[in-house]
N, CA and C of each residue as an Amber inpcrd file, in Angstrom:
protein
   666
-112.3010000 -73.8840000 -55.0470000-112.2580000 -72.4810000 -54.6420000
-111.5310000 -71.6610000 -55.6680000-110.9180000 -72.2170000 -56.3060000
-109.8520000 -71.7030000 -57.0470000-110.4480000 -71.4700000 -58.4610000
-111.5150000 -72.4120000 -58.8740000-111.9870000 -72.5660000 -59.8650000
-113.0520000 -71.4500000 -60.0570000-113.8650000 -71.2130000 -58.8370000
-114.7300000 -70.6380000 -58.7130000-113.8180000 -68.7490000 -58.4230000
-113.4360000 -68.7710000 -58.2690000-112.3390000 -67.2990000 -58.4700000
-112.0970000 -67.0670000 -59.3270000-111.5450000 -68.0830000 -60.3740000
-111.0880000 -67.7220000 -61.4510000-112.8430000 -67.5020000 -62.6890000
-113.4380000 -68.0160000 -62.0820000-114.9950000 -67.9260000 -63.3310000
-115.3820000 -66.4090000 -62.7040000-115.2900000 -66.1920000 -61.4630000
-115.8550000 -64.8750000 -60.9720000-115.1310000 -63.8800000 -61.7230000
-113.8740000 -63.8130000 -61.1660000-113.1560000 -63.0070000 -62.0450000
-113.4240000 -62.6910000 -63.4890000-113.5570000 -63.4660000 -64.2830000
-113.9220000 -63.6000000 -65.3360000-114.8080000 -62.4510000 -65.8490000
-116.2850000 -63.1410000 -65.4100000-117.3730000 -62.8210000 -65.2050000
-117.2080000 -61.1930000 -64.9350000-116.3870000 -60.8820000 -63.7980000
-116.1720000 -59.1230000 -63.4300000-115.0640000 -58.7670000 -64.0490000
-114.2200000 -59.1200000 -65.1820000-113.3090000 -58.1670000 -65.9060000
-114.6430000 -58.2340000 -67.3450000-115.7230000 -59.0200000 -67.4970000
-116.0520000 -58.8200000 -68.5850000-117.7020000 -57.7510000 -68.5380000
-118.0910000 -57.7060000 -67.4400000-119.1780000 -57.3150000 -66.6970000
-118.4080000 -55.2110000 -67.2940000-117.3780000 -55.3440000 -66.8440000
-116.5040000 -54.1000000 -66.7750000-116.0260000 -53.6020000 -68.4280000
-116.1230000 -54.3500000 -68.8220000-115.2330000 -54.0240000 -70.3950000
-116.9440000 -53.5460000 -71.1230000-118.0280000 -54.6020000 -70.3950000
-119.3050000 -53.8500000 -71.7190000-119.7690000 -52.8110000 -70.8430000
-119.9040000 -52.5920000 -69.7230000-120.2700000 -51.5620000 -69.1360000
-119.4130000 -50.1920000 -69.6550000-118.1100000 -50.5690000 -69.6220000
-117.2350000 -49.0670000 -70.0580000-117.6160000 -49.1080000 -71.8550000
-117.8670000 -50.1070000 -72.6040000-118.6870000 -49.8650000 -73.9770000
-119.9560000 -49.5200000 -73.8580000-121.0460000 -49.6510000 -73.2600000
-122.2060000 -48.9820000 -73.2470000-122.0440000 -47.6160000 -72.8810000
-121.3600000 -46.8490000 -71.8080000-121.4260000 -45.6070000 -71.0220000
-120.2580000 -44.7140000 -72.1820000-119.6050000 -44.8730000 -73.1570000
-118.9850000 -44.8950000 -74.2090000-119.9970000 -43.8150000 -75.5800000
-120.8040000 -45.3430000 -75.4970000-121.8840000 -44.5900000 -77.1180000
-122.9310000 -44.0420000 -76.2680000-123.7340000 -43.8520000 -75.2480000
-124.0170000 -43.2090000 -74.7010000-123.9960000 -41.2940000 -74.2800000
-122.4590000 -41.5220000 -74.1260000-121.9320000 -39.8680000 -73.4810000
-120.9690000 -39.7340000 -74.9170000-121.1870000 -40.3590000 -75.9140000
-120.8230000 -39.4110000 -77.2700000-121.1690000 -38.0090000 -77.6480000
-120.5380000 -36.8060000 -77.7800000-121.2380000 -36.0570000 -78.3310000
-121.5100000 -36.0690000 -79.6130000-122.8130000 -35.9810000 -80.0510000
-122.7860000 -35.4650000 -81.8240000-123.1560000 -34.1860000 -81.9330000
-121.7400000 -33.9730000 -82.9700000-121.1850000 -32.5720000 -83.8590000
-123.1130000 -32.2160000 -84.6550000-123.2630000 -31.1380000 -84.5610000
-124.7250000 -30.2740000 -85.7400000-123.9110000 -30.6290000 -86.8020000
-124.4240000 -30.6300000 -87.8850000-124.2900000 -31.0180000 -89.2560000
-124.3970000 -29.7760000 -90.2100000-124.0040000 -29.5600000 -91.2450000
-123.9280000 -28.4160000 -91.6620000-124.8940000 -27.7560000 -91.8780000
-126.1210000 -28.3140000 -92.2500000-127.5330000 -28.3320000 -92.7050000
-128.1450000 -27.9450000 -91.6490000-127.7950000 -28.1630000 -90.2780000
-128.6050000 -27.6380000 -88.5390000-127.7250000 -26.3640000 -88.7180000
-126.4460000 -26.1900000 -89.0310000-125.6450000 -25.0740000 -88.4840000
-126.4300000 -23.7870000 -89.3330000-126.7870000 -23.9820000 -90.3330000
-127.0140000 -23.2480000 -91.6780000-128.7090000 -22.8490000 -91.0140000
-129.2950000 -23.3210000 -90.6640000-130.5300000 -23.3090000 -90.5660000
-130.7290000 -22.2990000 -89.0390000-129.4920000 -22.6580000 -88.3420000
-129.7170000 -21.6040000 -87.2660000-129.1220000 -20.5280000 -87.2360000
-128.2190000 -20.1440000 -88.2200000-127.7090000 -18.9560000 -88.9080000
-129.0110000 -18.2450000 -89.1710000-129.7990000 -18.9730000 -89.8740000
-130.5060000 -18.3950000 -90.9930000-132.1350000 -17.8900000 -89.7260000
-132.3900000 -18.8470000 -89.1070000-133.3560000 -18.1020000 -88.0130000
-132.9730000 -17.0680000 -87.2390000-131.1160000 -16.7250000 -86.9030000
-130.7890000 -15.5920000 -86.0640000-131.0220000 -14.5440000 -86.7960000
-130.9620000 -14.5380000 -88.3620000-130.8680000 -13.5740000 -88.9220000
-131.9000000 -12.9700000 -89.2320000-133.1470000 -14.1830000 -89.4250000
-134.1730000 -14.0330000 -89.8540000-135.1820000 -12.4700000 -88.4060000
-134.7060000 -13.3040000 -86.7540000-134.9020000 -12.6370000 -85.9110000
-134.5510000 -11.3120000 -85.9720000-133.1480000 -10.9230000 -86.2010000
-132.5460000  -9.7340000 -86.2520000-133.4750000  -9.0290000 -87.5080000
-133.6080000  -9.4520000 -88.5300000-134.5220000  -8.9490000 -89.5320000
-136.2680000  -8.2050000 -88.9200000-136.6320000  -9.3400000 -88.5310000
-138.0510000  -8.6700000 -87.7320000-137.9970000  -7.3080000 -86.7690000
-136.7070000  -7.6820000 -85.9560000-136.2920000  -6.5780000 -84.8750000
-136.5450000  -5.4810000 -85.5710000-135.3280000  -5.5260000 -86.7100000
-135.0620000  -4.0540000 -87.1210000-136.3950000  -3.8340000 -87.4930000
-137.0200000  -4.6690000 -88.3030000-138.1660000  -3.9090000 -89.5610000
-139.4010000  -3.5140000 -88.4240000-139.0370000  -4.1190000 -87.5010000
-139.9880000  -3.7060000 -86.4110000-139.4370000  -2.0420000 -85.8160000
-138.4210000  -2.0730000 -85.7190000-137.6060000  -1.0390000 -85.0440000
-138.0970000   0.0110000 -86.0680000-138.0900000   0.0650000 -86.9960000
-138.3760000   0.8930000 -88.2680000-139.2710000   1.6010000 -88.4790000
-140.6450000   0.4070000 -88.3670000-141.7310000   0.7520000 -88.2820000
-142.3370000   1.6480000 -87.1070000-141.5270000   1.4240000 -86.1330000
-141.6560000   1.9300000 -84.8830000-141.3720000   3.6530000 -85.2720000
-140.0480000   3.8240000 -85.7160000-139.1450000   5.0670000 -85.6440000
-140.1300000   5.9230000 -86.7430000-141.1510000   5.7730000 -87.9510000
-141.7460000   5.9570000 -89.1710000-143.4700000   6.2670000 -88.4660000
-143.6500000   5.4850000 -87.5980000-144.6790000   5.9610000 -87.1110000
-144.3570000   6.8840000 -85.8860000-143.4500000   7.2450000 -85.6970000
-143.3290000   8.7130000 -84.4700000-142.9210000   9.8250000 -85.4670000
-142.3130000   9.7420000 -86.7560000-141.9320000  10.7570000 -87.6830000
-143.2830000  11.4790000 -87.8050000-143.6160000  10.3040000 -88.6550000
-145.0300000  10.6280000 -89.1410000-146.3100000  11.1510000 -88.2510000
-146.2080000  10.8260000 -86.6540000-147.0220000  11.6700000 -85.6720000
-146.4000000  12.6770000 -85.3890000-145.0070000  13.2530000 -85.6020000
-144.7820000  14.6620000 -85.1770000-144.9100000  15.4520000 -86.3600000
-144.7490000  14.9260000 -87.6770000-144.8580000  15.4940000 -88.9180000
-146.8610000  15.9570000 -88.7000000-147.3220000  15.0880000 -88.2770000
-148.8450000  15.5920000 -88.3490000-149.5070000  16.8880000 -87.1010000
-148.4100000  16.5670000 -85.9950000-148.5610000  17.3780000 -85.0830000
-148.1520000  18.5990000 -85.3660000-147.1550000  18.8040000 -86.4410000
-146.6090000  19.7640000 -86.7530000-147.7320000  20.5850000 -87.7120000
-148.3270000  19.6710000 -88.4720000-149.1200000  20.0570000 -89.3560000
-150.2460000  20.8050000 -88.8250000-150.7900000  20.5480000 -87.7510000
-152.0180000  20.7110000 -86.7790000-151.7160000  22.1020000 -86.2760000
-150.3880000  21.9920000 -85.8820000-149.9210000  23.2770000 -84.9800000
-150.1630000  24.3790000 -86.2050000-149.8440000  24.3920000 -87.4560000
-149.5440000  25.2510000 -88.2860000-151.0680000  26.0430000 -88.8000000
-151.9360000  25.0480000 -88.5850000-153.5790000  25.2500000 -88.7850000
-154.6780000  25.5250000 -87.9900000-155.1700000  26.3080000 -87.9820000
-156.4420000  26.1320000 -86.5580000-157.6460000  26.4730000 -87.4970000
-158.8630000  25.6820000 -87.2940000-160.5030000  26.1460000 -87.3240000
-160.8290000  27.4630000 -86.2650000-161.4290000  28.5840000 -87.2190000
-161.7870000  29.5570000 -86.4030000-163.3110000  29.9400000 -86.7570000
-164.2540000  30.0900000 -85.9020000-165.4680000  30.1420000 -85.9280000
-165.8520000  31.7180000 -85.8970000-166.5840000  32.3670000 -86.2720000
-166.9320000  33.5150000 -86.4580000-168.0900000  33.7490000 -87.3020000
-168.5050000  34.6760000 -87.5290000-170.0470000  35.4570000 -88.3030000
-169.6810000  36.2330000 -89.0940000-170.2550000  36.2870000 -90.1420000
-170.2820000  37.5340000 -91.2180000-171.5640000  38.0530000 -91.4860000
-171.8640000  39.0560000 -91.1690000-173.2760000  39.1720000 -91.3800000
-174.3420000  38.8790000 -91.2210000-174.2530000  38.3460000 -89.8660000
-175.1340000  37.2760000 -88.9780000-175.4000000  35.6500000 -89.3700000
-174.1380000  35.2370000 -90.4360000-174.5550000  34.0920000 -91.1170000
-172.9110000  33.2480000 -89.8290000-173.1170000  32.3260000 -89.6220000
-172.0700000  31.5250000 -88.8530000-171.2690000  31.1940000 -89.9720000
-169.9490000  30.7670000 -89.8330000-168.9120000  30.3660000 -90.4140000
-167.7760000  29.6130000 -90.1050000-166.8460000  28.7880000 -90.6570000
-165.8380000  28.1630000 -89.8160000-165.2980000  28.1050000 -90.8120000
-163.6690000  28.4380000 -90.8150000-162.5400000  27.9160000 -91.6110000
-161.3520000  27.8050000 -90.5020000-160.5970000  27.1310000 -91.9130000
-159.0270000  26.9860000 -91.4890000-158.3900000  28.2290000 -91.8180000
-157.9610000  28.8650000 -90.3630000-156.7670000  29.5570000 -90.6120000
-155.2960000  29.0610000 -90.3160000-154.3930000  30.1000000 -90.9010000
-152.9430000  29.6760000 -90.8660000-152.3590000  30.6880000 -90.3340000
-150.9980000  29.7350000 -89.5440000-150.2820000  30.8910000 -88.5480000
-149.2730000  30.8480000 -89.7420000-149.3830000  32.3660000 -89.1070000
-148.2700000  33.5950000 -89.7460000-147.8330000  34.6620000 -88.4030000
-146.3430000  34.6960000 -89.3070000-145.4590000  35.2920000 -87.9830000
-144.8030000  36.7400000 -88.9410000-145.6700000  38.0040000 -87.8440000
-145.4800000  39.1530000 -88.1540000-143.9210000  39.5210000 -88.3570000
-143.2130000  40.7110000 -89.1730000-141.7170000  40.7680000 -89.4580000
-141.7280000  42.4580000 -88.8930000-142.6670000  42.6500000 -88.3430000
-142.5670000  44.0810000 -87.6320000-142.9420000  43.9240000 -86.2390000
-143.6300000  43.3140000 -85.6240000-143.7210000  43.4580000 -84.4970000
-143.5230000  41.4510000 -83.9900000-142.9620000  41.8080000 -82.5250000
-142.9460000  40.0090000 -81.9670000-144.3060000  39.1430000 -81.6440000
-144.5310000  38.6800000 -82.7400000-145.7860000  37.6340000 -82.6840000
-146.0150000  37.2040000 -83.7870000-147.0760000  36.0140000 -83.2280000
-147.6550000  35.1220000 -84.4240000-149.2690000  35.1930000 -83.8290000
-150.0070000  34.5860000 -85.0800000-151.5690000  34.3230000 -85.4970000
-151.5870000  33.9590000 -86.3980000-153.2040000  33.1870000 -86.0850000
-153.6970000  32.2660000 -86.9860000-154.3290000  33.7060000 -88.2900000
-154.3780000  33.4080000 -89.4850000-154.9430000  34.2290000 -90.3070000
-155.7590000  33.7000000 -91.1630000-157.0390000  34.0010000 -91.6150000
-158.0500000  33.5510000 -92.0970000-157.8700000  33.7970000 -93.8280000
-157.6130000  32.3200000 -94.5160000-157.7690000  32.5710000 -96.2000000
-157.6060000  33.8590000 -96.7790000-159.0040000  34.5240000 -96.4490000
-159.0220000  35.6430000 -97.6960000-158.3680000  36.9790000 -96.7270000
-157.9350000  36.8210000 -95.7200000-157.3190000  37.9740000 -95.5310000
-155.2320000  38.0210000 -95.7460000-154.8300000  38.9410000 -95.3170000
-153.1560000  39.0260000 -95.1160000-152.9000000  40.0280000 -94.3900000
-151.6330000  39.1790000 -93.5560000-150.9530000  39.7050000 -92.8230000
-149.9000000  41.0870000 -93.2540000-149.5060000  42.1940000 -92.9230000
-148.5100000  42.9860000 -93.6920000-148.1040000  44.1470000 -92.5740000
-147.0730000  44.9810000 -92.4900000-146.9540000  45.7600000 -91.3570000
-147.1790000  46.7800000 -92.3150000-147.8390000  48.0610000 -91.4580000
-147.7830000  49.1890000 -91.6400000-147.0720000  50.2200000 -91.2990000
-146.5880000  50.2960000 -90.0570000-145.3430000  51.1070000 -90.0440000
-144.8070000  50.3070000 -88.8990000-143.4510000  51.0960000 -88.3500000
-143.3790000  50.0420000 -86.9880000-143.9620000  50.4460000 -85.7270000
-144.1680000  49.4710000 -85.3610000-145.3170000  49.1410000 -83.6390000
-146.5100000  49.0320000 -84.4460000-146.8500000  48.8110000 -85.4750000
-148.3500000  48.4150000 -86.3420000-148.1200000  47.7600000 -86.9600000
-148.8400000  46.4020000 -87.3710000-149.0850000  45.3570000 -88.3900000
-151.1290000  45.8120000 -89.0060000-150.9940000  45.0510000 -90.2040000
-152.7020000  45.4430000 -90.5890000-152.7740000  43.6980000 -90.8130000
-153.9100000  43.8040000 -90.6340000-154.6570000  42.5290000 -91.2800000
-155.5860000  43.0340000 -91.8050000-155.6870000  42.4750000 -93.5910000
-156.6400000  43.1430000 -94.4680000-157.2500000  42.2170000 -94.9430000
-158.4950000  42.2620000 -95.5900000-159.1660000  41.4260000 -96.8470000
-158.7340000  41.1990000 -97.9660000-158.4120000  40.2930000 -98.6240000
-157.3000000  40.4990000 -99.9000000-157.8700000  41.1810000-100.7540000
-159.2130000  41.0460000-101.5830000-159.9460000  42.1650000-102.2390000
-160.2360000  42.9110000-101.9890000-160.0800000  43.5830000-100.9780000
-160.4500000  45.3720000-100.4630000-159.7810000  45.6370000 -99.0680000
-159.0500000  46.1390000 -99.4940000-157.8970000  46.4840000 -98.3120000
-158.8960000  47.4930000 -97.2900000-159.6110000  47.8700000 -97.8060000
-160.3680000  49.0300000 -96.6940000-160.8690000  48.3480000 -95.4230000
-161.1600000  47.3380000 -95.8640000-161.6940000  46.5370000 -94.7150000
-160.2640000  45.9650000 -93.7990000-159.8980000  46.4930000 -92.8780000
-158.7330000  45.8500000 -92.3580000-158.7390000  46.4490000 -90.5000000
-158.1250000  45.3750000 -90.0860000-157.7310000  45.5670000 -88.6020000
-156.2860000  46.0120000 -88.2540000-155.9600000  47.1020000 -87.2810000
-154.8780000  47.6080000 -87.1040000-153.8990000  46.8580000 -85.8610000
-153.1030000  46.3690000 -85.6020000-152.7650000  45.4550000 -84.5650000
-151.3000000  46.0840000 -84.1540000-151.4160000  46.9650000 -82.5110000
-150.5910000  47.2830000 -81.9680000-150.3140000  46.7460000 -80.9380000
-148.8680000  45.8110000 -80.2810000-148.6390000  45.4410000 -78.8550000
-148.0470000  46.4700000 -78.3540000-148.9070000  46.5320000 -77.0570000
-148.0120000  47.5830000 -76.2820000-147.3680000  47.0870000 -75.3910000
-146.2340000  47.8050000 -74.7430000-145.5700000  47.6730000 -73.8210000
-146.0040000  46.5860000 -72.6420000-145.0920000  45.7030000 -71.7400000
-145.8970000  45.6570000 -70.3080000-145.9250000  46.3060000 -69.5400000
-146.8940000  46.4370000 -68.7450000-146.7410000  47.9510000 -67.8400000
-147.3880000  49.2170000 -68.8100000-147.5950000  49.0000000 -69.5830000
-148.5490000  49.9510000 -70.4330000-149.7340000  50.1770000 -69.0220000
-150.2320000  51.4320000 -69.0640000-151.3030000  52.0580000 -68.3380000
-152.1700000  51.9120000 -69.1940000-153.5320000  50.8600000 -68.7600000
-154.4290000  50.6610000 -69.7480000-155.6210000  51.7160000 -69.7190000
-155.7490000  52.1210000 -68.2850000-156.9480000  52.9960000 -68.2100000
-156.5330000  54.3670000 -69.0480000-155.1820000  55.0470000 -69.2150000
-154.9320000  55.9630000 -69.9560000-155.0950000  55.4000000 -71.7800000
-154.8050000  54.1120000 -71.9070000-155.2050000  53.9040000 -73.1280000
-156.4560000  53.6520000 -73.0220000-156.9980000  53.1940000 -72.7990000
-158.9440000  53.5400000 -72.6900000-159.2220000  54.5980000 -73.1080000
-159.0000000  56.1100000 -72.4870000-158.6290000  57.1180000 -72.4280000
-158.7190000  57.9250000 -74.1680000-157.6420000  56.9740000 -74.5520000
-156.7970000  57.6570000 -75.8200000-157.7170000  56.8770000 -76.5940000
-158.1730000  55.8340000 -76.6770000-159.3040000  54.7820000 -77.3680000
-160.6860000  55.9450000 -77.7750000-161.2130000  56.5740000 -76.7490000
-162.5650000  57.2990000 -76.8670000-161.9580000  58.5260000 -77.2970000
-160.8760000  59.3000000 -76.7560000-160.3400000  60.3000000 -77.8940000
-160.2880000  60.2470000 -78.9310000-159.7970000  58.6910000 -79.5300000
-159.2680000  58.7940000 -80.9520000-161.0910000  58.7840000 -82.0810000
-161.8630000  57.7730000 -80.9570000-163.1980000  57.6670000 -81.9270000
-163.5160000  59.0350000 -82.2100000-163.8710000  59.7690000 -80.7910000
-164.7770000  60.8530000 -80.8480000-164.3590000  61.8690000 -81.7780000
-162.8220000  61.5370000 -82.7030000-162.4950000  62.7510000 -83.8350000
-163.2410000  61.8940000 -84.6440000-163.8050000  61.0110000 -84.7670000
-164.5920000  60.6080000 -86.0440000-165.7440000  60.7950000 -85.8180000
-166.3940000  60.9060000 -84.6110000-167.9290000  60.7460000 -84.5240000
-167.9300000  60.7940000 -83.0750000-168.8710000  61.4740000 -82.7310000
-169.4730000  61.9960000 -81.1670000-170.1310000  61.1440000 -80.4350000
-170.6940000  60.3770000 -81.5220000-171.8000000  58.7370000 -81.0640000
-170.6510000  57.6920000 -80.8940000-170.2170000  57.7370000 -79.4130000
-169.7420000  56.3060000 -79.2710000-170.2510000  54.9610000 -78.4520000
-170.2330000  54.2510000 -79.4470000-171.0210000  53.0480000 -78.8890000
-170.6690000  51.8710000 -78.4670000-171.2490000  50.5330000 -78.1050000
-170.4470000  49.2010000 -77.5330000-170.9750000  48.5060000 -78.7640000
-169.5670000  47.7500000 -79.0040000-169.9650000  47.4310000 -80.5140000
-170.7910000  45.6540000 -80.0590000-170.5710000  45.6530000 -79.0990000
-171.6700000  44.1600000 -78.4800000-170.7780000  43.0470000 -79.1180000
-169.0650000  42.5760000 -79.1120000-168.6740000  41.6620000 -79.0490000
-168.1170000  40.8080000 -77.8620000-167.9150000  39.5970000 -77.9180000
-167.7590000  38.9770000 -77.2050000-165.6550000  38.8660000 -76.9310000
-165.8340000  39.7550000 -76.1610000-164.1840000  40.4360000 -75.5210000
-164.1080000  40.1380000 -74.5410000-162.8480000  38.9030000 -74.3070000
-162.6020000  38.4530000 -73.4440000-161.6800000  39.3830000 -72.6700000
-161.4970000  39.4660000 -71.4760000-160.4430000  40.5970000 -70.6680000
-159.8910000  41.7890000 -71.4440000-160.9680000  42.3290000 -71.5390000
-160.7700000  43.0490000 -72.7360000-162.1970000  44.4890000 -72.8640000
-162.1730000  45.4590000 -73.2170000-163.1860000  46.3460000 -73.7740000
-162.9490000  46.9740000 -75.1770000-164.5420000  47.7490000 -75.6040000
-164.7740000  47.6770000 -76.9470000-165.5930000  48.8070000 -76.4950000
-165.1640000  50.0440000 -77.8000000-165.9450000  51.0890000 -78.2200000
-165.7160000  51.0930000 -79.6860000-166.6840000  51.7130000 -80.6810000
-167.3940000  51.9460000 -81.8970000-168.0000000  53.3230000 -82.0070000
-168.0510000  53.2090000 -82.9320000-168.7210000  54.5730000 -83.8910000
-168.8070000  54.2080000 -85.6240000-169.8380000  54.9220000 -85.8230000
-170.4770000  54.7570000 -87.2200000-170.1820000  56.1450000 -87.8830000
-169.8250000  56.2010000 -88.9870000-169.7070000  57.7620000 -89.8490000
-170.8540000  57.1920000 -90.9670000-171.1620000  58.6880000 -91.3740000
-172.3470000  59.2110000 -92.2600000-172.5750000  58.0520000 -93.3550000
-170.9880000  57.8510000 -93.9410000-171.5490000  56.8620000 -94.9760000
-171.3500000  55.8960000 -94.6880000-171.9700000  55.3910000 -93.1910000
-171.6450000  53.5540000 -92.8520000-170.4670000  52.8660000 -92.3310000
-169.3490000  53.9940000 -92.5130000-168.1530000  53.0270000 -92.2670000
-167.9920000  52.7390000 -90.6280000-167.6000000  52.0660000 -90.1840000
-167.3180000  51.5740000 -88.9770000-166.5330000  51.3180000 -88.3020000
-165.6750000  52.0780000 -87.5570000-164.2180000  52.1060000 -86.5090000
-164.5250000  51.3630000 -85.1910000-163.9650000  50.3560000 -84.9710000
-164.1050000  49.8640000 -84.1480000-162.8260000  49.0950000 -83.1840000
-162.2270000  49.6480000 -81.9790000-161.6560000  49.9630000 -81.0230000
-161.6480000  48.9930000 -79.9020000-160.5080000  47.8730000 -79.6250000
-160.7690000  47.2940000 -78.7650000-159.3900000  47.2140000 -77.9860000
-159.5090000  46.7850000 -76.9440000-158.4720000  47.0480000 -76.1540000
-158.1080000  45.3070000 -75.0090000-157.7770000  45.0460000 -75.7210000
-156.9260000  43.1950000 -74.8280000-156.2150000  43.4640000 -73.4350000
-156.6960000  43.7930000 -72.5080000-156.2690000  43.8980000 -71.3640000
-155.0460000  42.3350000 -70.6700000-154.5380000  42.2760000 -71.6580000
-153.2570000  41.4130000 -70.8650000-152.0760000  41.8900000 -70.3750000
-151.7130000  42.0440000 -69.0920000-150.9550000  42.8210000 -68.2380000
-149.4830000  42.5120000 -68.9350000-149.5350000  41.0280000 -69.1850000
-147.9570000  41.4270000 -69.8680000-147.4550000  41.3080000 -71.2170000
-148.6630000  40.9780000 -71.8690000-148.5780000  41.4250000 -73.4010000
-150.0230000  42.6400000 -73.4920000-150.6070000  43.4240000 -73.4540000
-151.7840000  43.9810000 -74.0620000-151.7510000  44.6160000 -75.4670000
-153.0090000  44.5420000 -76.1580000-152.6600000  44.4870000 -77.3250000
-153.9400000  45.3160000 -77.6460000-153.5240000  46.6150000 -78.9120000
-154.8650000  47.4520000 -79.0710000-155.2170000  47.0800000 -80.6990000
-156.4560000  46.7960000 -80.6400000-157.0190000  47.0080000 -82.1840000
-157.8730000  47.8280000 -82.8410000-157.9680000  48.5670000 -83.8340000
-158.8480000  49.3110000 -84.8830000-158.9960000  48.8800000 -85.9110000
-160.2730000  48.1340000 -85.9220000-160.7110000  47.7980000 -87.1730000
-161.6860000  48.7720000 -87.9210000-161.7640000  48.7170000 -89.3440000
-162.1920000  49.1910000 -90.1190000-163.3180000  48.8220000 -90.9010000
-164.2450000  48.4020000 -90.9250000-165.3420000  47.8750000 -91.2760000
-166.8020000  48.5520000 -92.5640000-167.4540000  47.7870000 -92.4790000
-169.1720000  48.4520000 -92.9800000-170.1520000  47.9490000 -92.3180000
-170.9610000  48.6450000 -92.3800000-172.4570000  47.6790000 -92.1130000
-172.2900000  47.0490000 -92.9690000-172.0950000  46.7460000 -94.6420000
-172.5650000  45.6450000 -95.5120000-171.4070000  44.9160000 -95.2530000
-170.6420000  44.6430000 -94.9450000-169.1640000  44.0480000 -94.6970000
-168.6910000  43.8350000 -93.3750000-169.5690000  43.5170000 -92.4490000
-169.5500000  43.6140000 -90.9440000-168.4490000  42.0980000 -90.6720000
-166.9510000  42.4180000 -90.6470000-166.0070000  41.4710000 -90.5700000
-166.0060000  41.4060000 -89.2060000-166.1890000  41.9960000 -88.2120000
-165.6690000  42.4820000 -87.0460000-165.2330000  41.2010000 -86.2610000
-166.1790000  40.4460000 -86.0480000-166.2260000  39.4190000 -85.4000000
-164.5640000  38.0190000 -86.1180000-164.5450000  38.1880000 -87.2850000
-163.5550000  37.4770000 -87.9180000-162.5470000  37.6570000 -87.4050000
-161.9500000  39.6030000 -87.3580000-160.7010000  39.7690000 -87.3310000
-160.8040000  39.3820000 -85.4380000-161.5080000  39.7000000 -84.4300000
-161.6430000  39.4170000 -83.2640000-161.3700000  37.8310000 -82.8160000
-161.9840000  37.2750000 -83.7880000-161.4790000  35.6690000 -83.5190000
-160.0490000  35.2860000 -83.8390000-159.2760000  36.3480000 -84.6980000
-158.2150000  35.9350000 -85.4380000-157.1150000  36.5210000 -84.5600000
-157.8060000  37.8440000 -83.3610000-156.7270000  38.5140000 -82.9570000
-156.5260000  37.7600000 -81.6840000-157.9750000  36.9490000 -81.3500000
-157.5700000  36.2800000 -80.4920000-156.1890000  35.4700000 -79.7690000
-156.3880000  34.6230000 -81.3740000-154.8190000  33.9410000 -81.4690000
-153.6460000  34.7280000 -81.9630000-153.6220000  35.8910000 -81.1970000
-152.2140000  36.6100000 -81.2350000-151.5050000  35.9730000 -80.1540000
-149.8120000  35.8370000 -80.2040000-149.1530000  34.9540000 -79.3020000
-147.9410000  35.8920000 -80.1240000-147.9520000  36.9740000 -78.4400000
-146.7550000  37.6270000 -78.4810000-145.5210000  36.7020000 -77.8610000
-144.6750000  37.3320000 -78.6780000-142.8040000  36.1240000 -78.3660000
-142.3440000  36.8750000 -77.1520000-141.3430000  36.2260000 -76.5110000
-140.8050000  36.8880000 -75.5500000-139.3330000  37.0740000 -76.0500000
């Protein structure tokens, strides 16, 4: 009995000594090596690198869409007739220094004030040809300017006529003098900006329709 205790024993102090050596190299930790440490430096950085250049690219393409939006805003295509022939260009906004507003203005003409409460828009080679551009008041009485509209023709000419454009909230009288020239009178019925024009024209030079597309895009400031 004694013998057999002492082999058991044995047997379980040595059962115990390789068990606590196996569970030993087992639950070792191993240290990264400099070469793993270096390498995952180098992928965090590499990440942070993409971010930004991504971030970048990001911030360069919204510049560059408001830089173009900006560009767009500054330009408009305006469609109009000269002489019964169709036409389309780019005009450019310009902001009057006599009266509060902006418009688009067509190449060959310019913007310039004539006295104050009047701006002209002219043809750059022949100023004769030009549109007169007054904002009036809000609360302006339009039917009395109607009024003052057929007064002012009929000192040029007794024949007043509809000059047959396409006037949006808005009316149009004309008259022709002896040698062709052509006054033509329109009146922008917008209650809280309204705006009167006299253009100056020819039959051989029939702009009318140009400066009408151009006065369109008037955009009085507040």
């Amino acid at each position: 009995m004694t013998k057999w205790t002492s082999i058991l024993s044995g047997v379980a102090v040595a059962t115990l000594v390789l068990t606590g050596c196996g569970t030993t190299d087992k639950d070792e930790v191993k240290e990264p090596t400099n070469e793993e440490v270096n390498e995952q430096q180098n992928g965090s950085s590499q990440a942070e690198e993409t971010n930004d250049n991504q971030n970048g690219s990001s911030e360069n393409e919204e510049t560059n869409e408001e830089q173009s939006n900006e560009a767009h805003v500054m330009e408009k295509n305006l469609k109009y007739t000269l002489n019964k022939e169709s036409k389309e260009e780019t005009a450019f906004l310009k902001t009057s220094d006599n009266q509060p507003f902006n418009m688009y203005v067509l190449p060959e003409f310019e913007l310039s004030s004539e006295e104050p409460g009047k701006d002209l828009v002219f043809l750059s080679e022949n100023d004769a040809i030009s549109m007169r551009i007054e904002l009036l008041p809000e609360g302006t009485d339009l039917v009395e300017t109607e009024k003052y509209m057929k007064t002012y023709l009929s000192s040029i000419s007794e024949s007043i006529s509809d000059p047959k454009l396409q006037i949006e909230n808005g009316v149009g009288y004309e008259v022709v003098t002896p040698d062709d020239e052509v006054v033509t009178s329109v009146l922008i019925k917008n209650e809280k900006a309204p705006v009167l024009l006299t253009m100056f024209t020819t039959k051989e030079d029939d702009y009318r329709s140009a400066f009408l597309e151009m006065a369109k895009t008037i955009l009085a400031k507040k």
